Every structure is written in C-alpha cells, then in structure tokens.
XYZ file of C-alpha atoms in Angstrom:
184
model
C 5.315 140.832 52.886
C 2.860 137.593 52.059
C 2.533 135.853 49.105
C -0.697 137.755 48.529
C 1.062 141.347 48.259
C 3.709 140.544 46.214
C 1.024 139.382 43.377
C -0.248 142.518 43.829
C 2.590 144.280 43.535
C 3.412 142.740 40.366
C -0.357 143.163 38.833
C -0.137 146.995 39.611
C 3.916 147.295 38.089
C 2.873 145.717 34.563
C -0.394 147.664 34.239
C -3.132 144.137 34.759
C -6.245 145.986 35.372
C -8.461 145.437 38.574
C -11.738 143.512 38.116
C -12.985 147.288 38.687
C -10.971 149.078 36.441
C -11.642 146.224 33.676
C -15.558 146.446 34.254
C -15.175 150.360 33.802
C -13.171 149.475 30.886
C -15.585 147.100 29.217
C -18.916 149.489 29.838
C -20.120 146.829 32.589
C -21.687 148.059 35.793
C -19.175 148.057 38.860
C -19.545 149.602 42.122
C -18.809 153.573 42.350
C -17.795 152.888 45.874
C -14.255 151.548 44.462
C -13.859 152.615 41.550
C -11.825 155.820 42.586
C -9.193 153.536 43.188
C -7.964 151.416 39.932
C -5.361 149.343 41.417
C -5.441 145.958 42.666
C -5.716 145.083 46.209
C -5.067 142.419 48.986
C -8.485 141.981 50.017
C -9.682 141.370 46.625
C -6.952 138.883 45.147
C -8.066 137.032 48.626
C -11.068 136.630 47.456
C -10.325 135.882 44.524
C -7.719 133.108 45.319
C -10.069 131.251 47.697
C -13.265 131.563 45.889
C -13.860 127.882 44.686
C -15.986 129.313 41.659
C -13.082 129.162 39.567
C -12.641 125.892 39.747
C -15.994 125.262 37.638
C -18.194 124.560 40.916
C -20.945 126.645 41.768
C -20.750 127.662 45.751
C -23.496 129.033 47.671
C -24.216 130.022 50.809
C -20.234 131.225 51.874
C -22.320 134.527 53.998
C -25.523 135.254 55.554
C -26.992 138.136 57.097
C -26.663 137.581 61.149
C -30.649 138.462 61.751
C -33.201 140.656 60.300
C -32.767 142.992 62.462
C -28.691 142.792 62.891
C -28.192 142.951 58.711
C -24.214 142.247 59.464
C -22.707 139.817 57.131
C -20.654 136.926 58.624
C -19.203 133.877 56.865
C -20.656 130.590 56.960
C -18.389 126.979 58.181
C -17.682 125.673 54.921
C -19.672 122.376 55.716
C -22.422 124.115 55.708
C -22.243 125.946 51.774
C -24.640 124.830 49.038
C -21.839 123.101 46.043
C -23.120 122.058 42.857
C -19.872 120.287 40.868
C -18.704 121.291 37.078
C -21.537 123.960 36.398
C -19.220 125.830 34.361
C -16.512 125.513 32.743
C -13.220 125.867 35.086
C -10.705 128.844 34.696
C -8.233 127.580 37.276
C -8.154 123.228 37.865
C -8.859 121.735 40.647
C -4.868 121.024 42.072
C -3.499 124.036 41.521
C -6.854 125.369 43.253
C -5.737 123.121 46.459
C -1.804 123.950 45.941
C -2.843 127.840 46.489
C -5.004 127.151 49.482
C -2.419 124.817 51.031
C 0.540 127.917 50.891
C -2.089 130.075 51.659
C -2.980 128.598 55.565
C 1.211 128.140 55.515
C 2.644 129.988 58.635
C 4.081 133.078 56.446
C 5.106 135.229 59.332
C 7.914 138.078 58.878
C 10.649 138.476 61.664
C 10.027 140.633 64.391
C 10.863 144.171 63.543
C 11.251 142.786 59.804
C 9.060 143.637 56.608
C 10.449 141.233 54.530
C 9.081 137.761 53.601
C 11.822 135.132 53.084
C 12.001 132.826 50.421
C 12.026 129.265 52.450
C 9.263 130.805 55.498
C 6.479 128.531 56.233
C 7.928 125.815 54.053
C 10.833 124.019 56.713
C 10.404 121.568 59.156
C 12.787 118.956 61.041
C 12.190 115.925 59.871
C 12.951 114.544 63.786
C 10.744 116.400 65.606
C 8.070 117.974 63.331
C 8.606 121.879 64.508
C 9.454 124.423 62.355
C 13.426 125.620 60.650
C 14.148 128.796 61.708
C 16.456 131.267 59.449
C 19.408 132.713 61.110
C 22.066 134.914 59.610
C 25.616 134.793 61.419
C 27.541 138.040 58.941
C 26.608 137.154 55.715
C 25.945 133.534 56.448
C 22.578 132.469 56.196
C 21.483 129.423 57.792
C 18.349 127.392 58.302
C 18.145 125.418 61.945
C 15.516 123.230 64.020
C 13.745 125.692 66.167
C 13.017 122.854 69.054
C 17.007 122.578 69.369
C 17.792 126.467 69.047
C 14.910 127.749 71.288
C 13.451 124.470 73.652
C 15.497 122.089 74.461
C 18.727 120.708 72.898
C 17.735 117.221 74.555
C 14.952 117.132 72.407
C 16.056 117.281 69.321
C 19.424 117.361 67.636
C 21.121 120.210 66.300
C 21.103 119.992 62.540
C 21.593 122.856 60.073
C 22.008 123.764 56.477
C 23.090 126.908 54.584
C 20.550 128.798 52.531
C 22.996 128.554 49.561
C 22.845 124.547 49.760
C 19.716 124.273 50.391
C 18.250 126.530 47.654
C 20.073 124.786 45.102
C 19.152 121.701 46.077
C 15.632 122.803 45.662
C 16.377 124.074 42.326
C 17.784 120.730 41.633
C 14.513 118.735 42.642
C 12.217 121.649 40.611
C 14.642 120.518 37.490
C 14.067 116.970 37.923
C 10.265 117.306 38.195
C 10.400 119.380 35.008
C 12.576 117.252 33.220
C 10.231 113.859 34.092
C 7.112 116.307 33.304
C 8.456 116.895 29.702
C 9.469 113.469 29.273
C-alpha cells in the first residue's frame, strides 16, 4: 500500500470527515454525485496533497478542455499554469509542501505478489553506484542490499549490506538528533 492509502486509512478509522461529508455537514453545497459515499478517498487526498493552493499561491490554469467540440479535460505542463504568489494566507508552508511532493514521485513500489508497503521502499540507495537497496529476508532476517551487485553485475559494484534492525535504529538515532538540535 502507498503512502497515500495509509492516510486514508487512518482519516476513515478516527472518524475525519471527507471534504464531502464536511460540506454536507456545514449546509454548504457539494456535489450529489459523491456524496453517497462519506469516506475519504485516494483520488481526492491526491489532489489534495499536490494542489499548490495550500501553500497560499493562487494556481490557474492546471486543466483545459481539449477542443470545443472534444469537451475532455486534460492537465496542463506545469510551465504553462497561471501562479499568483501569497494571495492567501497558507494552510500548509512552503517545505513541507515540497517534502510531500518529493516522497510522493519516490519509487514506492510493493514486491511482486506482495500488498504490503515497507517501511525503508523508495528511500535506499548505494552510495557507490547510485541504484537502488533492495530488501531481502533470509528466515527472519531482514536485510537491505545494493541491487546493481545482487541482480547486474557483482563487478560493478561491491556487495555491501545492512540489517533492517541496524539500520532502523540508526535512523531513529539521526531523527533524535535533528529533534534534539531543533529544540535547542
């Protein structure tokens, strides 16, 4: 699963009302084509999460119709929308803005034949050769490895390795250290 369902799954579990179900809610028009369903979907945290409105600006122009006579809709290069800076004031700022669209375009892919998202995927690469860490599990081992070594060539790269238990708590220990100088 992507980062994108689990944050829906969570909105659903503790009861955070769609931007449907709150309109309905609040007496404010909303469309009767969705509002049969009051839970919170993929498609529209998407859009949420990559609509730059939030950050204060105001964006035009990010669909057109195709024709006149073809009255498709079809999204427009993003060099090409209409931005006006700070219109409004900003609900989300602009860095965390960038952080979410920087894990969103991250290679999230599941396992073949596997639902589940791990923790480290889309986030590892060697630092020799660029390529991505691939997770393997030998019994109850879990290990991360150079995919370049493991699956190309083991001339091209060398064969380095950590476990997931090392490697997540030295993550843990970085987060703490960037907290720690943040509160300082």
């Amino acid at each position: 699963m992507g980062l994108d369902v689990d944050i829906v799954y969570h909105l659903n579990d503790h009861g955070i009302p769609s931007p449907t179900s709150y309109r309905k809610n609040k007496g404010l028009p909303y469309s009767c084509a969705v509002s049969d369903n009051p839970m919170w979907g993929d498609r529209v945290l998407t859009n949420i999460l990559t609509n730059p409105i939030y950050t204060g600006d105001l964006v035009q122009g990010r669909r057109r119709v195709k024709s006149y006579k073809v009255h498709e809709i079809e999204a427009v290069p993003e060099d090409e929308w209409v931005r006006v800076a700070d219109t409004h004031e900003a609900i989300i700022d602009r860095e965390t803005f960038e952080k979410v669209q920087a894990l969103l375009k991250r290679d999230t892919r599941t396992a073949p034949r596997k639902k589940e998202l791990h923790l480290f995927s889309g986030f590892l690469r060697c630092a020799d050769c660029g390529k991505s860490i691939t997770r393997s599990q030998s019994g109850k081992n879990v290990y991360y490895a150079c995919s370049t070594y493991k699956y190309r060539s083991r001339a091209a790269c060398s064969m380095h390795s950590i476990k997931h238990e090392r490697l997540e708590a030295a993550v843990l220990f970085a987060v703490r250290q960037q907290v720690h100088l943040a509160v300082s």
